[in-house]
PDB file of C-alpha atoms in Angstrom:
ATOM      1  CA  UNK I   4      45.300  -4.121  29.427  1.00 47.00           C
ATOM      2  CA  UNK I   5      47.486  -2.788  32.268  1.00 48.00           C
ATOM      3  CA  UNK I   6      47.981   0.603  30.584  1.00 52.00           C
ATOM      4  CA  UNK I   7      44.221   1.156  30.560  1.00 67.00           C
ATOM      5  CA  UNK I   8      43.851   0.744  34.323  1.00 76.00           C
ATOM      6  CA  UNK I   9      44.323   3.042  37.281  1.00 79.00           C
ATOM      7  CA  UNK I  10      45.607   1.791  40.632  1.00 80.00           C
ATOM      8  CA  UNK I  11      42.074   1.961  42.056  1.00 77.00           C
ATOM      9  CA  UNK I  12      40.690  -0.078  39.168  1.00 81.00           C
ATOM     10  CA  UNK I  13      43.410  -2.671  39.630  1.00 85.00           C
ATOM     11  CA  UNK I  14      42.632  -2.974  43.345  1.00 82.00           C
ATOM     12  CA  UNK I  15      38.940  -3.341  42.519  1.00 80.00           C
ATOM     13  CA  UNK I  16      39.708  -6.121  40.051  1.00 85.00           C
ATOM     14  CA  UNK I  17      41.977  -7.879  42.552  1.00 86.00           C
ATOM     15  CA  UNK I  18      39.172  -7.701  45.121  1.00 81.00           C
ATOM     16  CA  UNK I  19      36.633  -9.138  42.671  1.00 80.00           C
ATOM     17  CA  UNK I  20      38.896 -12.023  41.653  1.00 84.00           C
ATOM     18  CA  UNK I  21      40.459 -12.623  45.064  1.00 84.00           C
ATOM     19  CA  UNK I  22      38.532 -15.801  45.903  1.00 82.00           C
ATOM     20  CA  UNK I  23      39.789 -17.482  42.719  1.00 85.00           C
ATOM     21  CA  UNK I  24      43.469 -16.846  43.464  1.00 88.00           C
ATOM     22  CA  UNK I  25      45.889 -19.461  44.768  1.00 89.00           C
ATOM     23  CA  UNK I  26      47.021 -19.294  48.395  1.00 88.00           C
ATOM     24  CA  UNK I  27      50.308 -17.619  47.444  1.00 88.00           C
ATOM     25  CA  UNK I  28      48.656 -15.044  45.204  1.00 90.00           C
ATOM     26  CA  UNK I  29      46.118 -14.234  47.940  1.00 88.00           C
ATOM     27  CA  UNK I  30      48.987 -13.425  50.316  1.00 88.00           C
ATOM     28  CA  UNK I  31      50.524 -11.123  47.689  1.00 89.00           C
ATOM     29  CA  UNK I  32      47.146  -9.478  47.025  1.00 88.00           C
ATOM     30  CA  UNK I  33      46.715  -8.707  50.721  1.00 85.00           C
ATOM     31  CA  UNK I  34      50.225  -7.275  50.926  1.00 85.00           C
ATOM     32  CA  UNK I  35      49.666  -5.013  47.920  1.00 85.00           C
ATOM     33  CA  UNK I  36      46.390  -3.762  49.372  1.00 81.00           C
ATOM     34  CA  UNK I  37      48.018  -2.941  52.711  1.00 77.00           C
ATOM     35  CA  UNK I  38      51.121  -1.305  51.196  1.00 77.00           C
ATOM     36  CA  UNK I  39      49.785   0.244  47.991  1.00 75.00           C
ATOM     37  CA  UNK I  40      50.794   3.755  49.081  1.00 72.00           C
ATOM     38  CA  UNK I  41      54.478   2.827  49.289  1.00 73.00           C
ATOM     39  CA  UNK I  42      54.640  -0.024  46.763  1.00 79.00           C
ATOM     40  CA  UNK I  43      56.539   2.172  44.314  1.00 79.00           C
ATOM     41  CA  UNK I  44      59.459   2.320  46.770  1.00 80.00           C
ATOM     42  CA  UNK I  45      59.775  -1.426  47.340  1.00 84.00           C
ATOM     43  CA  UNK I  46      61.904  -4.008  45.570  1.00 87.00           C
ATOM     44  CA  UNK I  47      60.464  -7.279  44.378  1.00 89.00           C
ATOM     45  CA  UNK I  48      62.808  -9.141  46.737  1.00 88.00           C
ATOM     46  CA  UNK I  49      61.506  -7.130  49.726  1.00 86.00           C
ATOM     47  CA  UNK I  50      57.899  -7.959  48.872  1.00 88.00           C
ATOM     48  CA  UNK I  51      58.746 -11.618  48.316  1.00 89.00           C
ATOM     49  CA  UNK I  52      60.476 -11.804  51.701  1.00 88.00           C
ATOM     50  CA  UNK I  53      57.560 -10.095  53.469  1.00 87.00           C
ATOM     51  CA  UNK I  54      55.079 -12.483  51.821  1.00 88.00           C
ATOM     52  CA  UNK I  55      57.367 -15.517  52.333  1.00 89.00           C
ATOM     53  CA  UNK I  56      57.195 -16.414  48.641  1.00 89.00           C
ATOM     54  CA  UNK I  57      59.682 -16.528  45.771  1.00 90.00           C
ATOM     55  CA  UNK I  58      60.101 -13.407  43.579  1.00 88.00           C
ATOM     56  CA  UNK I  59      58.749 -15.462  40.680  1.00 90.00           C
ATOM     57  CA  UNK I  60      55.388 -15.580  42.518  1.00 90.00           C
ATOM     58  CA  UNK I  61      55.265 -11.748  42.467  1.00 90.00           C
ATOM     59  CA  UNK I  62      55.871 -11.842  38.707  1.00 91.00           C
ATOM     60  CA  UNK I  63      53.100 -14.424  38.276  1.00 90.00           C
ATOM     61  CA  UNK I  64      50.766 -12.207  40.261  1.00 90.00           C
ATOM     62  CA  UNK I  65      51.496  -9.230  38.005  1.00 89.00           C
ATOM     63  CA  UNK I  66      51.015 -11.332  34.876  1.00 89.00           C
ATOM     64  CA  UNK I  67      47.759 -12.719  36.285  1.00 89.00           C
ATOM     65  CA  UNK I  68      46.347  -9.191  36.050  1.00 88.00           C
ATOM     66  CA  UNK I  69      47.679  -8.377  32.584  1.00 87.00           C
ATOM     67  CA  UNK I  70      51.097  -6.867  33.305  1.00 88.00           C
ATOM     68  CA  UNK I  71      54.348  -7.921  31.678  1.00 87.00           C
ATOM     69  CA  UNK I  72      56.020  -8.159  35.075  1.00 87.00           C
ATOM     70  CA  UNK I  73      56.378  -6.591  38.513  1.00 88.00           C
ATOM     71  CA  UNK I  74      57.938  -3.323  37.289  1.00 87.00           C
ATOM     72  CA  UNK I  75      55.051  -2.777  34.871  1.00 87.00           C
ATOM     73  CA  UNK I  76      52.535  -3.240  37.682  1.00 87.00           C
ATOM     74  CA  UNK I  77      54.580  -1.132  40.109  1.00 85.00           C
ATOM     75  CA  UNK I  78      54.518   1.797  37.670  1.00 84.00           C
ATOM     76  CA  UNK I  79      50.733   1.893  37.972  1.00 82.00           C
ATOM     77  CA  UNK I  80      51.051   2.934  41.614  1.00 80.00           C
ATOM     78  CA  UNK I  81      53.433   5.812  40.884  1.00 74.00           C
ATOM     79  CA  UNK I  82      50.649   8.363  40.437  1.00 66.00           C
ATOM     80  CA  UNK I  83      48.966   7.158  43.631  1.00 59.00           C
ATOM     81  CA  UNK I  84      52.167   7.461  45.652  1.00 58.00           C
ATOM     82  CA  UNK I  85      51.783   9.789  48.657  1.00 54.00           C
ATOM     83  CA  UNK I  86      55.178  10.583  50.265  1.00 52.00           C
ATOM     84  CA  UNK I  87      53.563  11.773  53.507  1.00 47.00           C
ATOM     85  CA  UNK I  88      52.287   8.265  54.101  1.00 45.00           C
ATOM     86  CA  UNK I  89      55.755   7.405  55.396  1.00 45.00           C
ATOM     87  CA  UNK I  90      55.014   9.619  58.388  1.00 46.00           C
ATOM     88  CA  UNK I  91      52.173   7.286  59.329  1.00 47.00           C
ATOM     89  CA  UNK I  92      54.433   4.258  59.124  1.00 51.00           C
ATOM     90  CA  UNK I  93      56.962   6.015  61.359  1.00 51.00           C
ATOM     91  CA  UNK I  94      54.603   5.490  64.293  1.00 50.00           C
ATOM     92  CA  UNK I  95      55.169   1.749  63.992  1.00 55.00           C
ATOM     93  CA  UNK I  96      58.928   2.255  63.851  1.00 58.00           C
ATOM     94  CA  UNK I  97      58.731   4.498  66.904  1.00 56.00           C
ATOM     95  CA  UNK I  98      56.951   1.800  68.906  1.00 57.00           C
ATOM     96  CA  UNK I  99      59.500  -0.831  67.862  1.00 60.00           C
ATOM     97  CA  UNK I 100      62.385   1.500  68.691  1.00 61.00           C
ATOM     98  CA  UNK I 101      60.984   2.178  72.166  1.00 56.00           C
ATOM     99  CA  UNK I 102      60.700  -1.548  72.863  1.00 58.00           C
ATOM    100  CA  UNK I 103      64.212  -2.242  71.511  1.00 61.00           C
ATOM    101  CA  UNK I 104      65.796   0.585  73.482  1.00 58.00           C
ATOM    102  CA  UNK I 105      64.485  -0.514  76.866  1.00 58.00           C
ATOM    103  CA  UNK I 106      66.350  -3.275  78.641  1.00 64.00           C
ATOM    104  CA  UNK I 107      64.234  -2.761  81.737  1.00 67.00           C
ATOM    105  CA  UNK I 108      60.466  -3.334  81.780  1.00 73.00           C
ATOM    106  CA  UNK I 109      58.397  -0.410  80.534  1.00 74.00           C
ATOM    107  CA  UNK I 110      56.520   1.675  83.071  1.00 79.00           C
ATOM    108  CA  UNK I 111      52.737   1.897  83.043  1.00 83.00           C
ATOM    109  CA  UNK I 112      52.983   5.423  81.637  1.00 87.00           C
ATOM    110  CA  UNK I 113      55.305   4.293  78.836  1.00 79.00           C
ATOM    111  CA  UNK I 114      52.979   1.434  77.944  1.00 80.00           C
ATOM    112  CA  UNK I 115      50.038   3.830  77.867  1.00 83.00           C
ATOM    113  CA  UNK I 116      51.886   6.365  75.709  1.00 83.00           C
ATOM    114  CA  UNK I 117      52.964   3.691  73.238  1.00 79.00           C
ATOM    115  CA  UNK I 118      49.437   2.376  72.917  1.00 80.00           C
ATOM    116  CA  UNK I 119      48.024   5.867  72.398  1.00 85.00           C
ATOM    117  CA  UNK I 120      50.633   6.434  69.700  1.00 83.00           C
ATOM    118  CA  UNK I 121      49.377   3.299  67.943  1.00 79.00           C
ATOM    119  CA  UNK I 122      45.816   4.632  68.163  1.00 82.00           C
ATOM    120  CA  UNK I 123      46.953   7.904  66.605  1.00 83.00           C
ATOM    121  CA  UNK I 124      48.664   5.994  63.817  1.00 80.00           C
ATOM    122  CA  UNK I 125      45.409   4.213  62.998  1.00 81.00           C
ATOM    123  CA  UNK I 126      43.396   7.445  63.014  1.00 84.00           C
ATOM    124  CA  UNK I 127      45.922   9.196  60.763  1.00 82.00           C
ATOM    125  CA  UNK I 128      45.839   6.327  58.290  1.00 81.00           C
ATOM    126  CA  UNK I 129      42.030   6.239  58.319  1.00 84.00           C
ATOM    127  CA  UNK I 130      41.889   9.983  57.648  1.00 83.00           C
ATOM    128  CA  UNK I 131      44.244   9.660  54.678  1.00 80.00           C
ATOM    129  CA  UNK I 132      42.568   6.604  53.163  1.00 81.00           C
ATOM    130  CA  UNK I 133      38.888   7.615  53.353  1.00 84.00           C
ATOM    131  CA  UNK I 134      37.008   7.046  50.100  1.00 87.00           C
ATOM    132  CA  UNK I 135      34.359   9.767  49.648  1.00 90.00           C
ATOM    133  CA  UNK I 136      32.223   7.613  47.339  1.00 91.00           C
ATOM    134  CA  UNK I 137      32.127   4.786  49.901  1.00 91.00           C
ATOM    135  CA  UNK I 138      31.196   7.167  52.741  1.00 93.00           C
ATOM    136  CA  UNK I 139      28.426   8.711  50.628  1.00 94.00           C
ATOM    137  CA  UNK I 140      27.102   5.274  49.710  1.00 94.00           C
ATOM    138  CA  UNK I 141      27.141   4.142  53.363  1.00 94.00           C
ATOM    139  CA  UNK I 142      25.154   7.187  54.512  1.00 94.00           C
ATOM    140  CA  UNK I 143      22.673   6.656  51.665  1.00 94.00           C
ATOM    141  CA  UNK I 144      22.149   3.028  52.733  1.00 95.00           C
ATOM    142  CA  UNK I 145      21.550   4.119  56.325  1.00 95.00           C
ATOM    143  CA  UNK I 146      19.165   6.857  55.250  1.00 93.00           C
ATOM    144  CA  UNK I 147      16.910   4.728  53.064  1.00 92.00           C
ATOM    145  CA  UNK I 148      16.799   1.599  55.265  1.00 92.00           C
ATOM    146  CA  UNK I 149      13.468   0.557  56.794  1.00 85.00           C
ATOM    147  CA  UNK I 150      15.191  -1.542  59.463  1.00 93.00           C
ATOM    148  CA  UNK I 151      18.866  -1.595  60.388  1.00 96.00           C
ATOM    149  CA  UNK I 152      20.399  -4.824  61.715  1.00 96.00           C
ATOM    150  CA  UNK I 153      23.894  -4.658  63.230  1.00 96.00           C
ATOM    151  CA  UNK I 154      26.211  -7.586  63.908  1.00 95.00           C
ATOM    152  CA  UNK I 155      29.727  -7.764  65.328  1.00 93.00           C
ATOM    153  CA  UNK I 156      31.127 -10.540  67.499  1.00 91.00           C
ATOM    154  CA  UNK I 157      33.864 -10.803  70.119  1.00 90.00           C
ATOM    155  CA  UNK I 158      36.071  -7.672  70.042  1.00 88.00           C
ATOM    156  CA  UNK I 159      33.729  -6.052  67.500  1.00 92.00           C
ATOM    157  CA  UNK I 160      30.657  -6.571  69.702  1.00 94.00           C
ATOM    158  CA  UNK I 161      31.134  -3.313  71.664  1.00 93.00           C
ATOM    159  CA  UNK I 162      31.436  -1.446  68.340  1.00 93.00           C
ATOM    160  CA  UNK I 163      28.189  -3.007  67.090  1.00 94.00           C
ATOM    161  CA  UNK I 164      26.503  -2.198  70.400  1.00 94.00           C
ATOM    162  CA  UNK I 165      27.652   1.423  70.215  1.00 94.00           C
ATOM    163  CA  UNK I 166      26.466   2.056  66.673  1.00 94.00           C
ATOM    164  CA  UNK I 167      23.064   0.596  67.604  1.00 94.00           C
ATOM    165  CA  UNK I 168      22.891   2.995  70.535  1.00 93.00           C
ATOM    166  CA  UNK I 169      23.794   5.958  68.319  1.00 92.00           C
ATOM    167  CA  UNK I 170      21.444   5.052  65.454  1.00 92.00           C
ATOM    168  CA  UNK I 171      18.512   4.680  67.837  1.00 90.00           C
ATOM    169  CA  UNK I 172      18.693   8.469  68.302  1.00 88.00           C
ATOM    170  CA  UNK I 173      17.533   8.803  64.688  1.00 86.00           C
ATOM    171  CA  UNK I 174      14.273   7.018  65.593  1.00 81.00           C
ATOM    172  CA  UNK I 175      15.009   4.379  62.979  1.00 87.00           C
ATOM    173  CA  UNK I 176      14.219   0.767  63.831  1.00 92.00           C
ATOM    174  CA  UNK I 177      17.575  -0.646  64.866  1.00 94.00           C
ATOM    175  CA  UNK I 178      18.242  -4.268  65.861  1.00 94.00           C
ATOM    176  CA  UNK I 179      21.402  -5.548  67.536  1.00 94.00           C
ATOM    177  CA  UNK I 180      22.098  -9.153  66.580  1.00 93.00           C
ATOM    178  CA  UNK I 181      23.623 -10.256  69.866  1.00 92.00           C
ATOM    179  CA  UNK I 182      23.281 -14.015  69.450  1.00 90.00           C
ATOM    180  CA  UNK I 183      22.116 -14.220  73.070  1.00 89.00           C
ATOM    181  CA  UNK I 184      21.265 -17.836  73.776  1.00 89.00           C
ATOM    182  CA  UNK I 185      22.793 -18.852  70.439  1.00 87.00           C
ATOM    183  CA  UNK I 186      19.897 -17.225  68.592  1.00 90.00           C
ATOM    184  CA  UNK I 187      21.702 -15.699  65.611  1.00 90.00           C
ATOM    185  CA  UNK I 188      19.397 -17.563  63.226  1.00 91.00           C
ATOM    186  CA  UNK I 189      16.248 -16.333  64.949  1.00 92.00           C
ATOM    187  CA  UNK I 190      17.416 -12.730  65.320  1.00 91.00           C
ATOM    188  CA  UNK I 191      18.323 -12.344  61.662  1.00 92.00           C
ATOM    189  CA  UNK I 192      15.593 -14.382  60.003  1.00 91.00           C
ATOM    190  CA  UNK I 193      13.195 -11.408  59.593  1.00 92.00           C
ATOM    191  CA  UNK I 194      15.621  -9.241  57.586  1.00 94.00           C
ATOM    192  CA  UNK I 195      14.241  -8.533  54.131  1.00 94.00           C
ATOM    193  CA  UNK I 196      14.493  -6.356  51.028  1.00 93.00           C
ATOM    194  CA  UNK I 197      14.530  -2.684  51.999  1.00 92.00           C
ATOM    195  CA  UNK I 198      16.433  -3.399  55.217  1.00 95.00           C
ATOM    196  CA  UNK I 199      20.125  -2.880  55.882  1.00 96.00           C
ATOM    197  CA  UNK I 200      22.635  -5.039  57.694  1.00 95.00           C
ATOM    198  CA  UNK I 201      25.821  -3.496  59.096  1.00 96.00           C
ATOM    199  CA  UNK I 202      28.393  -6.275  59.460  1.00 95.00           C
ATOM    200  CA  UNK I 203      31.560  -5.394  61.397  1.00 93.00           C
ATOM    201  CA  UNK I 204      34.346  -7.949  61.290  1.00 90.00           C
ATOM    202  CA  UNK I 205      38.145  -8.028  61.139  1.00 89.00           C
ATOM    203  CA  UNK I 206      40.553 -10.871  60.559  1.00 83.00           C
ATOM    204  CA  UNK I 207      39.993 -13.748  61.315  1.00 82.00           C
ATOM    205  CA  UNK I 208      36.381 -12.755  60.493  1.00 86.00           C
ATOM    206  CA  UNK I 209      33.789 -14.184  62.876  1.00 88.00           C
ATOM    207  CA  UNK I 210      31.811 -17.072  61.392  1.00 88.00           C
ATOM    208  CA  UNK I 211      28.649 -15.757  63.081  1.00 92.00           C
ATOM    209  CA  UNK I 212      29.043 -12.416  61.285  1.00 92.00           C
ATOM    210  CA  UNK I 213      29.670 -14.192  57.980  1.00 91.00           C
ATOM    211  CA  UNK I 214      26.509 -16.258  58.512  1.00 92.00           C
ATOM    212  CA  UNK I 215      24.383 -13.177  59.187  1.00 93.00           C
ATOM    213  CA  UNK I 216      25.794 -11.456  56.093  1.00 93.00           C
ATOM    214  CA  UNK I 217      24.877 -14.489  53.963  1.00 92.00           C
ATOM    215  CA  UNK I 218      21.312 -14.417  55.289  1.00 93.00           C
ATOM    216  CA  UNK I 219      21.040 -10.708  54.490  1.00 93.00           C
ATOM    217  CA  UNK I 220      22.220 -11.340  50.921  1.00 92.00           C
ATOM    218  CA  UNK I 221      19.835 -14.281  50.461  1.00 92.00           C
ATOM    219  CA  UNK I 222      16.915 -12.142  51.674  1.00 93.00           C
ATOM    220  CA  UNK I 223      17.909  -9.300  49.299  1.00 94.00           C
ATOM    221  CA  UNK I 224      18.708  -6.832  52.080  1.00 94.00           C
ATOM    222  CA  UNK I 225      21.471  -4.254  51.629  1.00 95.00           C
ATOM    223  CA  UNK I 226      24.817  -4.976  53.266  1.00 96.00           C
ATOM    224  CA  UNK I 227      27.232  -2.392  54.662  1.00 96.00           C
ATOM    225  CA  UNK I 228      30.530  -3.992  55.679  1.00 94.00           C
ATOM    226  CA  UNK I 229      33.104  -2.418  58.005  1.00 94.00           C
ATOM    227  CA  UNK I 230      36.255  -4.505  57.819  1.00 89.00           C
ATOM    228  CA  UNK I 231      40.033  -4.416  57.435  1.00 85.00           C
ATOM    229  CA  UNK I 232      40.294  -5.444  53.788  1.00 83.00           C
ATOM    230  CA  UNK I 233      38.330  -5.325  50.567  1.00 82.00           C
ATOM    231  CA  UNK I 234      39.382  -8.946  50.217  1.00 82.00           C
ATOM    232  CA  UNK I 235      37.552  -9.894  53.396  1.00 83.00           C
ATOM    233  CA  UNK I 236      35.105 -12.797  52.892  1.00 83.00           C
ATOM    234  CA  UNK I 237      32.338 -10.373  53.859  1.00 86.00           C
ATOM    235  CA  UNK I 238      33.091  -8.201  50.831  1.00 83.00           C
ATOM    236  CA  UNK I 239      31.599 -10.713  48.408  1.00 81.00           C
ATOM    237  CA  UNK I 240      27.976  -9.634  48.904  1.00 85.00           C
ATOM    238  CA  UNK I 241      28.562  -6.099  50.209  1.00 89.00           C
ATOM    239  CA  UNK I 242      26.877  -3.104  48.630  1.00 91.00           C
ATOM    240  CA  UNK I 243      29.398  -0.800  50.318  1.00 91.00           C
ATOM    241  CA  UNK I 244      32.688  -1.560  52.084  1.00 91.00           C
ATOM    242  CA  UNK I 245      34.459   0.720  54.544  1.00 92.00           C
ATOM    243  CA  UNK I 246      37.983  -0.421  55.381  1.00 88.00           C
ATOM    244  CA  UNK I 247      39.836   0.399  58.598  1.00 88.00           C
ATOM    245  CA  UNK I 248      43.448  -0.369  59.467  1.00 82.00           C
ATOM    246  CA  UNK I 249      43.733  -0.194  63.248  1.00 79.00           C
ATOM    247  CA  UNK I 250      46.976   0.712  64.970  1.00 71.00           C
ATOM    248  CA  UNK I 251      48.711  -2.076  66.853  1.00 70.00           C
ATOM    249  CA  UNK I 252      50.923  -1.993  69.946  1.00 66.00           C
ATOM    250  CA  UNK I 253      52.377  -5.021  71.750  1.00 64.00           C
ATOM    251  CA  UNK I 254      50.342  -7.335  69.475  1.00 63.00           C
ATOM    252  CA  UNK I 255      47.116  -5.677  70.670  1.00 71.00           C
ATOM    253  CA  UNK I 256      44.914  -3.951  68.113  1.00 77.00           C
ATOM    254  CA  UNK I 257      43.207  -0.696  68.962  1.00 80.00           C
ATOM    255  CA  UNK I 258      39.496  -0.104  68.269  1.00 87.00           C
ATOM    256  CA  UNK I 259      39.678   3.686  68.229  1.00 88.00           C
ATOM    257  CA  UNK I 260      39.579   4.092  64.435  1.00 88.00           C
ATOM    258  CA  UNK I 261      36.618   1.763  63.985  1.00 90.00           C
ATOM    259  CA  UNK I 262      34.482   3.428  66.635  1.00 91.00           C
ATOM    260  CA  UNK I 263      35.459   6.876  65.326  1.00 91.00           C
ATOM    261  CA  UNK I 264      34.305   5.850  61.848  1.00 92.00           C
ATOM    262  CA  UNK I 265      30.985   4.612  63.274  1.00 93.00           C
ATOM    263  CA  UNK I 266      30.514   7.894  65.141  1.00 93.00           C
ATOM    264  CA  UNK I 267      31.255   9.816  61.950  1.00 92.00           C
ATOM    265  CA  UNK I 268      28.652   7.778  60.039  1.00 93.00           C
ATOM    266  CA  UNK I 269      26.044   8.584  62.681  1.00 93.00           C
ATOM    267  CA  UNK I 270      26.884  12.299  62.559  1.00 92.00           C
ATOM    268  CA  UNK I 271      26.720  12.301  58.743  1.00 92.00           C
ATOM    269  CA  UNK I 272      23.365  10.521  58.816  1.00 93.00           C
ATOM    270  CA  UNK I 273      21.992  12.940  61.411  1.00 90.00           C
ATOM    271  CA  UNK I 274      23.111  15.861  59.249  1.00 89.00           C
ATOM    272  CA  UNK I 275      21.449  14.268  56.220  1.00 88.00           C
ATOM    273  CA  UNK I 276      18.199  13.833  58.178  1.00 85.00           C
ATOM    274  CA  UNK I 277      18.487  17.368  59.630  1.00 79.00           C
ATOM    275  CA  UNK I 278      18.139  15.755  63.030  1.00 64.00           C
ATOM    276  CA  UNK I 279      18.799  17.700  66.225  1.00 55.00           C
ATOM    277  CA  UNK I 280      19.632  15.017  68.777  1.00 55.00           C
ATOM    278  CA  UNK I 281      18.895  17.233  71.764  1.00 51.00           C
ATOM    279  CA  UNK I 282      15.301  17.702  70.578  1.00 51.00           C
ATOM    280  CA  UNK I 283      14.309  14.025  70.632  1.00 52.00           C
ATOM    281  CA  UNK I 284      11.321  13.640  72.918  1.00 58.00           C
ATOM    282  CA  UNK I 285      11.798  12.153  76.364  1.00 59.00           C
ATOM    283  CA  UNK I 286       8.973   9.946  77.699  1.00 59.00           C
ATOM    284  CA  UNK I 287       9.937  10.706  81.267  1.00 61.00           C
ATOM    285  CA  UNK I 288      11.677   8.810  84.048  1.00 61.00           C
ATOM    286  CA  UNK I 289      11.403   5.051  84.463  1.00 60.00           C
ATOM    287  CA  UNK I 290       9.238   5.357  87.571  1.00 61.00           C
ATOM    288  CA  UNK I 291       6.620   7.767  86.144  1.00 54.00           C
TER     289      UNK I 291
END
């Protein structure tokens, strides 16, 4: 079975069967997804240590998906190996080296530069990992939707708010599910077939966002998920998934890659609709 699969097909199968895996195998699945570009360079003992499991668990994982062992599964990723990906990972090493090399507290400028480097790392990784089919599918969902509902909570709320602002320039009916007054149920209850929900959520995945995504699925609406993993709980009912790995500095995750992706989706949709934003009609000032 393993010889008939590509790396992409294996990752798709892992994503589909993720919920049925044991806790240990889920940890391994997440690690493989996050490190698939360099998996061919890693030893089974390194992966086991990173996942805090025994090497035998890595072997069980490989056998679970039809391989004779870890080496057999690792060979599948050889064709997908991209040596330049190591340059992206070097950003993380650079940040760690800066922290380790400074006995004195970092200056404000140094902190800023390190954080911007982490943002650049995330953008570089996003650029290299874009899936054309997923982008095309996302723009198609946006284009055909009667109503667009957007939900993102806590640190993803400003992203959700921004994409609502941008999409309103297309003159589509756009609804921000803000949950103001605890009214998530009321704000999402009218979603129906022909509508689209954009659900934006990263680990640990907001329960409010998961609830809204379930309602969208139950009401037969389309679901576009922007998240950090195809094994996210939101992926289960998604029609299209866009994954983003944000850069991290000092245990603080950037949002630059996610908002850049949302801006790119809006630009692609506008191009598809042949929309000239500057020509949208203005009703006049507020006091007219």
